[in-house]
Backbone as numpy.savetxt, mean C-alpha at the origin, in Angstrom:
# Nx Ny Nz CAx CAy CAz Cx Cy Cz
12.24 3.10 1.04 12.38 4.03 2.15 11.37 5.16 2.05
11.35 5.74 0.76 10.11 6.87 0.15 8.61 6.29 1.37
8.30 5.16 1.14 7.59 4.50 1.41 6.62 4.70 2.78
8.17 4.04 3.36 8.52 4.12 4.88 7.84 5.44 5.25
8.53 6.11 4.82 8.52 7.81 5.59 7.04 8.34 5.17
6.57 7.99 3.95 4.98 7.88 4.14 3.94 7.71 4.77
4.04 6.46 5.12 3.25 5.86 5.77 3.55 5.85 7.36
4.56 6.51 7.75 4.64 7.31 8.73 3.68 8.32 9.27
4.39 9.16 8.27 4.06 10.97 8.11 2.45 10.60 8.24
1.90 10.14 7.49 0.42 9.88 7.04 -0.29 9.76 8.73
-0.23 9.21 9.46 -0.39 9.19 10.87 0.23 9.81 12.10
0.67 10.70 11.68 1.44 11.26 12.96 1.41 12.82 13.12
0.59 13.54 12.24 -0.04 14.68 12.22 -0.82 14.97 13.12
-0.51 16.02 14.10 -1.57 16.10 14.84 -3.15 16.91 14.89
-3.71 16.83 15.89 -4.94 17.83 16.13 -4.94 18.42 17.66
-6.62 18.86 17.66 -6.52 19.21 18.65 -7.50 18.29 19.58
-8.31 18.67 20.45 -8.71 18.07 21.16 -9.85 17.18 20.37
-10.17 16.03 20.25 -11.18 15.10 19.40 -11.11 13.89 20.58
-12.03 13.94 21.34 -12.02 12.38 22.46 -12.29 11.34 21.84
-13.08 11.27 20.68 -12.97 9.90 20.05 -11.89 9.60 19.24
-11.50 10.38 18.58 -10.12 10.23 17.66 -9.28 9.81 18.63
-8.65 10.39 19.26 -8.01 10.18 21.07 -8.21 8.69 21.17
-9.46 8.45 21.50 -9.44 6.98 21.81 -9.51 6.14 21.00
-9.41 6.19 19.86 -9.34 5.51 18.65 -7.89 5.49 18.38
-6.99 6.33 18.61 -5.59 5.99 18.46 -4.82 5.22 19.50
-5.73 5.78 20.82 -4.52 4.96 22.11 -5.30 3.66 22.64
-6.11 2.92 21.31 -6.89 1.84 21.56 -7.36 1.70 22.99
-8.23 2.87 23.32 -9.20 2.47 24.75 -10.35 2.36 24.02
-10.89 1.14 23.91 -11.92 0.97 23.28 -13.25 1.11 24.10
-13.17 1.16 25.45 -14.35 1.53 26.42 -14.52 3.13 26.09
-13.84 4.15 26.01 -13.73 5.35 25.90 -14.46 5.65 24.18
-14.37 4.14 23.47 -14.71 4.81 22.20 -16.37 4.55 21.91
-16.69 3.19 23.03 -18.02 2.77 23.06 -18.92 3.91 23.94
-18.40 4.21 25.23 -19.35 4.85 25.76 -19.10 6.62 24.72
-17.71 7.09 23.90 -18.29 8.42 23.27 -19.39 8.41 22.12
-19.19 7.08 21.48 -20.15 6.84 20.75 -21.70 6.46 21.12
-22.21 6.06 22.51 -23.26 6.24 23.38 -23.27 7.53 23.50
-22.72 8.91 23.36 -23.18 10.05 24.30 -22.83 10.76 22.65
-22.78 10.09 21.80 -23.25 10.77 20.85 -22.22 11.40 19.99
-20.80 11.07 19.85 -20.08 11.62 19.23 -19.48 11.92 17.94
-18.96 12.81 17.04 -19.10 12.20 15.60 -18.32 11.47 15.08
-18.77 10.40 14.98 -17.89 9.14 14.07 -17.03 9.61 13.53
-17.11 10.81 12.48 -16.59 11.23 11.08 -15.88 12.26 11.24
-15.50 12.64 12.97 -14.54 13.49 12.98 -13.01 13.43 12.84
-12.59 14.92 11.73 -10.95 14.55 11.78 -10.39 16.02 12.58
-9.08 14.77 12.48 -7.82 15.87 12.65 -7.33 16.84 11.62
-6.41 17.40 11.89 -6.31 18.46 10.60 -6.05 17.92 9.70
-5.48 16.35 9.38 -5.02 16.00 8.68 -6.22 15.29 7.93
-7.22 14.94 8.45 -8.24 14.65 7.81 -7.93 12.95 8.31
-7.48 13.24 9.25 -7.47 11.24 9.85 -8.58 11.31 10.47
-9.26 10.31 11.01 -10.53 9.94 11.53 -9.96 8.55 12.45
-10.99 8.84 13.29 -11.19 7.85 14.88 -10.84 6.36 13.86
-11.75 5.88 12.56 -11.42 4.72 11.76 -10.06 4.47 11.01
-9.79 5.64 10.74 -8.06 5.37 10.45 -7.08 5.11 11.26
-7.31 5.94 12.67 -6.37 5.15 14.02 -7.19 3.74 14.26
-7.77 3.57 14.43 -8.45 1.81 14.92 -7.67 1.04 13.51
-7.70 1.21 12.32 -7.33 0.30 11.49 -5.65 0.89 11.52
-5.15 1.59 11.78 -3.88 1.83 12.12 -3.47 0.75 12.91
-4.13 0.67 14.36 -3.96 0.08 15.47 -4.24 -1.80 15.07
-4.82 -1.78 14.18 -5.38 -3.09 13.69 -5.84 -3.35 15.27
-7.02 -2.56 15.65 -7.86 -2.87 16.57 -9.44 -2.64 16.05
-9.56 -4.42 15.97 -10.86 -4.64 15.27 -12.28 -4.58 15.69
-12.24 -3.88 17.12 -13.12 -4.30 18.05 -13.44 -2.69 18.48
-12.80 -2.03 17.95 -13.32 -0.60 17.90 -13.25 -0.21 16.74
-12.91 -0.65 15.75 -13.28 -0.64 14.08 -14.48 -1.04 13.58
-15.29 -2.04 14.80 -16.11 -2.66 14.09 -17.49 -2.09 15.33
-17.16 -0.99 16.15 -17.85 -0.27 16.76 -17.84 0.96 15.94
-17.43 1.97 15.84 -17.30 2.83 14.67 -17.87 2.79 13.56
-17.90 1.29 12.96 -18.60 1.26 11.48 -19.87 0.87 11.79
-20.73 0.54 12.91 -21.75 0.24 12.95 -22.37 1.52 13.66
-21.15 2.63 14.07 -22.10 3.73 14.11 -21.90 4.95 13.02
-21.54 4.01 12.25 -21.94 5.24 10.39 -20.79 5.57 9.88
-19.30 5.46 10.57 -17.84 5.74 10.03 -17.89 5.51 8.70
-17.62 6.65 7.90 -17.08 6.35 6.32 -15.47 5.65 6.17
-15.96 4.40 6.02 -15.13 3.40 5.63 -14.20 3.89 4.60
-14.46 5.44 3.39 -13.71 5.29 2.41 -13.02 6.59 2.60
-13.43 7.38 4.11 -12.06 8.69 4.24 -11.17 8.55 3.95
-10.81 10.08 3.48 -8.95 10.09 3.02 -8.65 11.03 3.98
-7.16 11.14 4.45 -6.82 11.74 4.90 -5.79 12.79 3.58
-5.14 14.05 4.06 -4.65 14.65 2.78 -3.77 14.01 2.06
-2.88 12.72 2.57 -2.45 11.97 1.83 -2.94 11.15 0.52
-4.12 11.17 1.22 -5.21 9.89 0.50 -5.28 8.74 0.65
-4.90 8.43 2.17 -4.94 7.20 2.85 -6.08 7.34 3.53
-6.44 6.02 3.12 -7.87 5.37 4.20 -8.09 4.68 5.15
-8.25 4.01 5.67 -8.31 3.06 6.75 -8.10 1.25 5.81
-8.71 1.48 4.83 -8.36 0.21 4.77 -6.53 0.19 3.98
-6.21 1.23 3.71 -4.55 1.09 3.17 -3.92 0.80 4.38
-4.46 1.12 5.50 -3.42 1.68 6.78 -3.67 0.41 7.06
-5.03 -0.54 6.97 -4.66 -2.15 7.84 -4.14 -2.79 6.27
-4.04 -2.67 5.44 -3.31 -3.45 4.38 -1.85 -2.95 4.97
-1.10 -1.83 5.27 -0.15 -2.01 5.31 -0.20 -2.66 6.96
-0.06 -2.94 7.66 -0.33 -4.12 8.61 -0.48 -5.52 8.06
-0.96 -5.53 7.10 -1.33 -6.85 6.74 -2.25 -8.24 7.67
-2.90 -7.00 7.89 -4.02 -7.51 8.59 -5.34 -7.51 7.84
-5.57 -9.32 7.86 -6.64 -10.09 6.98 -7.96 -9.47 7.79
-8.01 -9.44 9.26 -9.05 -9.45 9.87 -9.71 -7.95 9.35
-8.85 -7.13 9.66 -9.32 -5.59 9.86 -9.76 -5.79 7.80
-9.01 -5.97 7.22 -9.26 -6.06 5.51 -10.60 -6.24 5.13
-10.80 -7.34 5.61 -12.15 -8.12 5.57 -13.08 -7.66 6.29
-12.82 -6.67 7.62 -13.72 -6.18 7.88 -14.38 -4.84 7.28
-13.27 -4.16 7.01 -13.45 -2.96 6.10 -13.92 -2.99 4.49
-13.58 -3.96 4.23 -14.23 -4.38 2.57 -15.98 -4.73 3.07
-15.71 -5.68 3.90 -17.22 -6.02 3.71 -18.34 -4.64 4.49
-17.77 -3.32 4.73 -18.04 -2.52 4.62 -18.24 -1.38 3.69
-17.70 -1.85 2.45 -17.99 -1.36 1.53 -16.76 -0.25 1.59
-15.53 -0.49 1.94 -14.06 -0.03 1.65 -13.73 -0.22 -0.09
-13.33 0.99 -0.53 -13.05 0.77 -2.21 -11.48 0.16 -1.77
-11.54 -1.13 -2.42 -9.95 -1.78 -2.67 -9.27 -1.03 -3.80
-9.23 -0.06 -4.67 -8.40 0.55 -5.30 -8.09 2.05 -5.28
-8.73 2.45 -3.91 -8.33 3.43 -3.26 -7.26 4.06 -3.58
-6.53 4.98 -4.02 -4.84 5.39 -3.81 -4.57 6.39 -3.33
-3.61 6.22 -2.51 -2.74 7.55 -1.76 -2.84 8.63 -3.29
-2.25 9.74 -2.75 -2.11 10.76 -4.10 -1.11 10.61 -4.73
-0.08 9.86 -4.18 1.11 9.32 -5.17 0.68 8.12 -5.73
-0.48 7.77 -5.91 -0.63 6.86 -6.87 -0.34 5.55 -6.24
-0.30 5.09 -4.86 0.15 4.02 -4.30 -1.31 2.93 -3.80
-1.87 2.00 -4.13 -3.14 1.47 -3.97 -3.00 0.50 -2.87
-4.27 0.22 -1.87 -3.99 -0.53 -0.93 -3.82 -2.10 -1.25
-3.79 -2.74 -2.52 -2.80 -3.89 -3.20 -1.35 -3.79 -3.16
-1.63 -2.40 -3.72 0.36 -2.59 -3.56 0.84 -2.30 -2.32
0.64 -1.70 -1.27 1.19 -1.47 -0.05 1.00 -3.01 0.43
-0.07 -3.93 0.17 -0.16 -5.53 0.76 0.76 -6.45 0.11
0.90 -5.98 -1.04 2.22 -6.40 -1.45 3.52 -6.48 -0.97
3.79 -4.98 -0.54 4.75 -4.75 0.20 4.78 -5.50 1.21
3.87 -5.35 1.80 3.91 -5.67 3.42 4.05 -7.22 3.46
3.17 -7.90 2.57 3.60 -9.16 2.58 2.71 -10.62 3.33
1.46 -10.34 2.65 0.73 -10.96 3.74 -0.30 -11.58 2.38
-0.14 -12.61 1.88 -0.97 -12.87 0.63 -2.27 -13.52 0.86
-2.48 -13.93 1.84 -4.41 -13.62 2.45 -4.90 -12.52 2.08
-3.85 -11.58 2.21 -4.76 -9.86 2.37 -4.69 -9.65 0.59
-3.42 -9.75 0.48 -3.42 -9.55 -1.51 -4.55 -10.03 -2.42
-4.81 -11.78 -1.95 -5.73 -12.55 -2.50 -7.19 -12.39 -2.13
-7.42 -11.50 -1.24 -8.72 -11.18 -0.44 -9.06 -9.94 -1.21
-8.17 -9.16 -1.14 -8.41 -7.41 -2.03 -8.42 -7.59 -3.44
-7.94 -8.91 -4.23 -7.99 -9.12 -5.70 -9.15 -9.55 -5.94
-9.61 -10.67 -5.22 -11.21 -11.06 -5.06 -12.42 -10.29 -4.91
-12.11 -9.27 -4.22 -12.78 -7.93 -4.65 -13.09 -6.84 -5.14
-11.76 -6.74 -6.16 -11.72 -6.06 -7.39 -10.84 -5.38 -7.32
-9.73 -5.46 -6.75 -8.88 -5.12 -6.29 -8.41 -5.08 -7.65
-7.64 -3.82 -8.60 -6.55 -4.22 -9.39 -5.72 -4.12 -9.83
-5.15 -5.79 -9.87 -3.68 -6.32 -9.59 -2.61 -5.30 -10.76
-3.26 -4.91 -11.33 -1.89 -4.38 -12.87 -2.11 -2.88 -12.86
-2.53 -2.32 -11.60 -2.96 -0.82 -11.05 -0.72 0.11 -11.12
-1.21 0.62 -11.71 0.44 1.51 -11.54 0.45 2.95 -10.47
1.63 2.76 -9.57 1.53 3.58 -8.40 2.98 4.75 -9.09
3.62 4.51 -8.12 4.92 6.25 -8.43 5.96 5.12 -9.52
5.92 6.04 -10.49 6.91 6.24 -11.65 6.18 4.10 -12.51
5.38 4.54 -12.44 4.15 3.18 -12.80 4.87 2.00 -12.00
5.17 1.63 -11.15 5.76 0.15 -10.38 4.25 -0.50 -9.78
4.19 -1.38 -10.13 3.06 -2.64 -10.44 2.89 -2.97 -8.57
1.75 -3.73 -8.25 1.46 -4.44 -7.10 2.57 -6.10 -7.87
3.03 -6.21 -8.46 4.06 -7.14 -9.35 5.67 -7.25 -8.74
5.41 -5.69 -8.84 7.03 -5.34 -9.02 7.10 -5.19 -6.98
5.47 -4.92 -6.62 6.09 -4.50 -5.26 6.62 -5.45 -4.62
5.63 -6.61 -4.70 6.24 -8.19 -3.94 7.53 -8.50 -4.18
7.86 -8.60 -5.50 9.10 -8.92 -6.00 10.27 -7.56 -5.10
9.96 -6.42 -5.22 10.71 -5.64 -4.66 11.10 -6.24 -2.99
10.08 -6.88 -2.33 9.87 -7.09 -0.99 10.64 -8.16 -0.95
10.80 -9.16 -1.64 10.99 -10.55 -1.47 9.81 -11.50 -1.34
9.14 -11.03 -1.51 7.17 -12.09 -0.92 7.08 -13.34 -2.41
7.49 -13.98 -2.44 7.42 -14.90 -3.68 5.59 -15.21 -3.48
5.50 -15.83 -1.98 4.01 -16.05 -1.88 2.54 -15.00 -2.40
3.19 -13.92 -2.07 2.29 -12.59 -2.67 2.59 -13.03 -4.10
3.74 -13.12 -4.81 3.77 -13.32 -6.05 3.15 -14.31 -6.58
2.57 -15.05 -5.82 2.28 -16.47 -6.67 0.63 -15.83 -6.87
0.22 -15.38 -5.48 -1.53 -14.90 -5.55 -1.64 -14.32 -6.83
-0.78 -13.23 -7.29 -0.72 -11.70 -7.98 -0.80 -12.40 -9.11
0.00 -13.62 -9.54 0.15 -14.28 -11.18 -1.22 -14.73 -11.20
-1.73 -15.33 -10.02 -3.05 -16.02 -10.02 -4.26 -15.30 -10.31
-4.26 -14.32 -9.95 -5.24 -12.80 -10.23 -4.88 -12.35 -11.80
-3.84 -12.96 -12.50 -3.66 -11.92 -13.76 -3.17 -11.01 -13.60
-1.75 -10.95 -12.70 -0.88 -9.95 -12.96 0.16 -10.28 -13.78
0.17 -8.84 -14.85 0.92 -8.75 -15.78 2.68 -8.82 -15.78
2.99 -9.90 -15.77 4.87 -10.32 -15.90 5.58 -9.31 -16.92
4.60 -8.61 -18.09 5.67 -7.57 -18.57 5.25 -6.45 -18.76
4.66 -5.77 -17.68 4.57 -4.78 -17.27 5.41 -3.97 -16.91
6.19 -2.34 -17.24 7.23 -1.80 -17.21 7.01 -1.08 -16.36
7.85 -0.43 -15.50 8.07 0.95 -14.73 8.22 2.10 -15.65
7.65 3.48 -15.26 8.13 4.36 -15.64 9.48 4.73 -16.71
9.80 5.47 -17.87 10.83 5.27 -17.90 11.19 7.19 -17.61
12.37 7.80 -16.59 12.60 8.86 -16.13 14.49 8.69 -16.41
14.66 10.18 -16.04 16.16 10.49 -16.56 16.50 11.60 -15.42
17.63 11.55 -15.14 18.34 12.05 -14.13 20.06 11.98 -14.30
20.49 13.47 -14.29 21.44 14.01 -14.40 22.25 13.78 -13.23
23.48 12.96 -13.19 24.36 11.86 -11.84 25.43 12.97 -12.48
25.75 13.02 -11.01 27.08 13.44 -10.25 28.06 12.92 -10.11
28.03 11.46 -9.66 28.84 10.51 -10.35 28.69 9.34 -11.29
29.45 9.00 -11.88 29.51 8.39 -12.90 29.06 6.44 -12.29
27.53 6.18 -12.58 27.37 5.14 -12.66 27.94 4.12 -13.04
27.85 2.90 -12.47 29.01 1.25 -13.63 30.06 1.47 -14.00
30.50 2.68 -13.93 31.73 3.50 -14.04 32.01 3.57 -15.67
30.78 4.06 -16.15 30.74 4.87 -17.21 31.87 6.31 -17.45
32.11 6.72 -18.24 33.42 7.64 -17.90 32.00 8.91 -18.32
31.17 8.72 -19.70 30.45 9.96 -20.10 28.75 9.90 -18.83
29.01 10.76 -17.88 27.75 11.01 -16.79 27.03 12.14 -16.53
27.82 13.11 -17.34 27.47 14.67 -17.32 26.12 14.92 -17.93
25.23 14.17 -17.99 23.98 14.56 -18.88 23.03 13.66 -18.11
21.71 13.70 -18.83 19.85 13.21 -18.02 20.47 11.45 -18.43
20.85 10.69 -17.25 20.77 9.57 -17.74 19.46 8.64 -17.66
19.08 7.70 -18.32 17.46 6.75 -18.44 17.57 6.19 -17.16
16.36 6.08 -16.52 16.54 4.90 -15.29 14.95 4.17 -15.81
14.64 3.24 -14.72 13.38 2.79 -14.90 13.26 1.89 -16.67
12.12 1.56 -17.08 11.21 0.59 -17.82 11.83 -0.56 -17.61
11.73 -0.95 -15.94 12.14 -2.22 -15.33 11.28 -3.49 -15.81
10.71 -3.86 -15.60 10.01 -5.39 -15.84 10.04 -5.86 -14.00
9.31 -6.36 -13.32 8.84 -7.27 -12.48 10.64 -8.18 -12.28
11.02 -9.25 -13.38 11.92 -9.58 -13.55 13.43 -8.86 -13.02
13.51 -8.01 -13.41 14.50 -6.94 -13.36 14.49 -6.67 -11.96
13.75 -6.62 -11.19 13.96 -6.25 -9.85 14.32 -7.40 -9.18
13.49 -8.59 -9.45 14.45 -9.78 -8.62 16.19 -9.61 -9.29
16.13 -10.05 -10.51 17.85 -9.86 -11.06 18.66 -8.95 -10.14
18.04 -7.59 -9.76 18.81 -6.50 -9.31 19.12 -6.93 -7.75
18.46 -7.86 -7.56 18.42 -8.13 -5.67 18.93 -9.09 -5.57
18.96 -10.27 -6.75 19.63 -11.53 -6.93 18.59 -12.56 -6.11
17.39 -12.24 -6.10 16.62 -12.95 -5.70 16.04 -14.37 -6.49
16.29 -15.09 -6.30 16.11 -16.35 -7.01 14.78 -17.48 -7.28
14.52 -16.87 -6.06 12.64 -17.25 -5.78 11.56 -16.93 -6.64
12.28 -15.65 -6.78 11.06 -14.92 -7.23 11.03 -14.92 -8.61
12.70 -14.91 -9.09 12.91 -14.96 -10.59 12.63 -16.17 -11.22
12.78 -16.92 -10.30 11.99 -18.71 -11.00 10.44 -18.42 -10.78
10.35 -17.89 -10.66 8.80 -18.11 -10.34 7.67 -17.00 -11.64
8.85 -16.26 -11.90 8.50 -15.21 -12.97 8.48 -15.99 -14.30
9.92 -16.33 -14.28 10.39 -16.95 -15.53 9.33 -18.22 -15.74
9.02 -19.12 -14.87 7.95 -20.02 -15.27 6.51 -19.40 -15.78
6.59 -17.78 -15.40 5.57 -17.43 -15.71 5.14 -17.34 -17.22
6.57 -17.02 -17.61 6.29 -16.56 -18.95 7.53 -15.39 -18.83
8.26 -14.49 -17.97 8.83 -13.62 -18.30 9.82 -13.69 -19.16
10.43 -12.62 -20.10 11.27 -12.70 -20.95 12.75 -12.35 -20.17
13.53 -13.35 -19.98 15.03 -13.09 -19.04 15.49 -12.70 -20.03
15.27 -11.90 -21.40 16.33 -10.98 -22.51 15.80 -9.59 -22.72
14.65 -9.30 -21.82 14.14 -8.03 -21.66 15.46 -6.95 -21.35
15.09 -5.83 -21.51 16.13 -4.49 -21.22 15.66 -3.40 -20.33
16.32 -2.87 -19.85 15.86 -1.38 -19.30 16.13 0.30 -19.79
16.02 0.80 -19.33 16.04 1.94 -19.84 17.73 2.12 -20.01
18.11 1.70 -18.94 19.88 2.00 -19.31 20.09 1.19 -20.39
């Protein structure tokens, strides 16, 4: 959900008047060809530091993405999040816009400032063309985002067995841990009676998150990997 509300927020900041940004978000792509004929700046942002190329790859509209980059758009802007255009079409999971922005010279290990890389948001999202396309380009797969959770753990978090199969194929690491953090509960977890103190959460395993979802796909698919089903967590 953290997620969610991210990758929201990240686009919905406004500005003020910018006619190409404008038309780069409400995909009029005639409005973005002729501002870019009369001369406009590619590389302008909003306050947020979004750019005309972050709404087009927002929009997964490739046809004013691929007008923009041929008139000089920095393919690798951040906005203050530290989202770029190519995180914003990974989370779309859109192969086309991916591929167009890489072969523009888009860094695939880009990360938001929470540490979130445009692998693992394709993870999430669930589209293993785009996973196996961004690993092929150096994309990398064993990169740790908030409280260290793997482009591993994200698929598996998602349900994407298929993302999972690319990710093992790239050399992603099956025992790779999450973060391990502690937090003081209000109520008493598993129904532990002693809760009054920092309890452990996290040093999950990849594994551990299918178990926790009861996902079965994904946990056969681990376990053939090699994962250890006698691993532990922080609790």
């Amino acid at each position: 959900m953290q997620m969610i509300a991210i990758s929201i927020a990240i686009f919905v900041l406004a500005a003020g008047p910018l006619p190409l940004v404008d038309a780069a978000k409400n995909v009029d792509r005639e409005a973005v060809r002729s501002l870019l004929k009369q001369g406009a700046n590619v590389n302008a942002t909003e306050a947020d530091g979004t750019t005309a190329l972050h709404w087009a790859s927002y929009r997964d509209d490739l046809e004013s993405a691929d007008l923009l980059i041929r008139a000089g758009a920095n393919v690798n802007a951040r906005n203050d999040l530290g989202a770029t255009p190519l995180w914003a079409a990974c989370q779309n999971g859109s192969e086309p816009m991916v591929r167009r922005l890489l072969s523009a010279g888009a860094n695939p290990n880009a990360s938001l400032l929470l540490g979130e890389t445009p692998v693992m948001v394709a993870s999430r999202s669930g589209n293993p063309a785009v996973v196996d396309l961004l690993a092929s380009k150096g994309a990398n797969v064993n990169a740790r985002g908030a409280r260290g959770q793997t482009p591993l753990m994200c698929a598996v978090a998602e349900k994407h067995p298929e993302v999972i199969k690319v990710l093992l194929a790239h050399g992603a690491d099956i025992h790779a841990r999450s973060d391990t953090w502690k937090e003081v509960m209000a109520v008493s977890p598993h129904g532990y009676l002693d809760y009054n103190r920092p309890i452990p959460h996290g040093n999950d395993t990849a594994l551990m998150f299918a178990a926790r979802d009861g996902d079965l796909a994904s946990a056969q698919l681990l376990v053939a990997a090699g994962a250890n089903v006698n691993d532990e967590d922080a609790w």
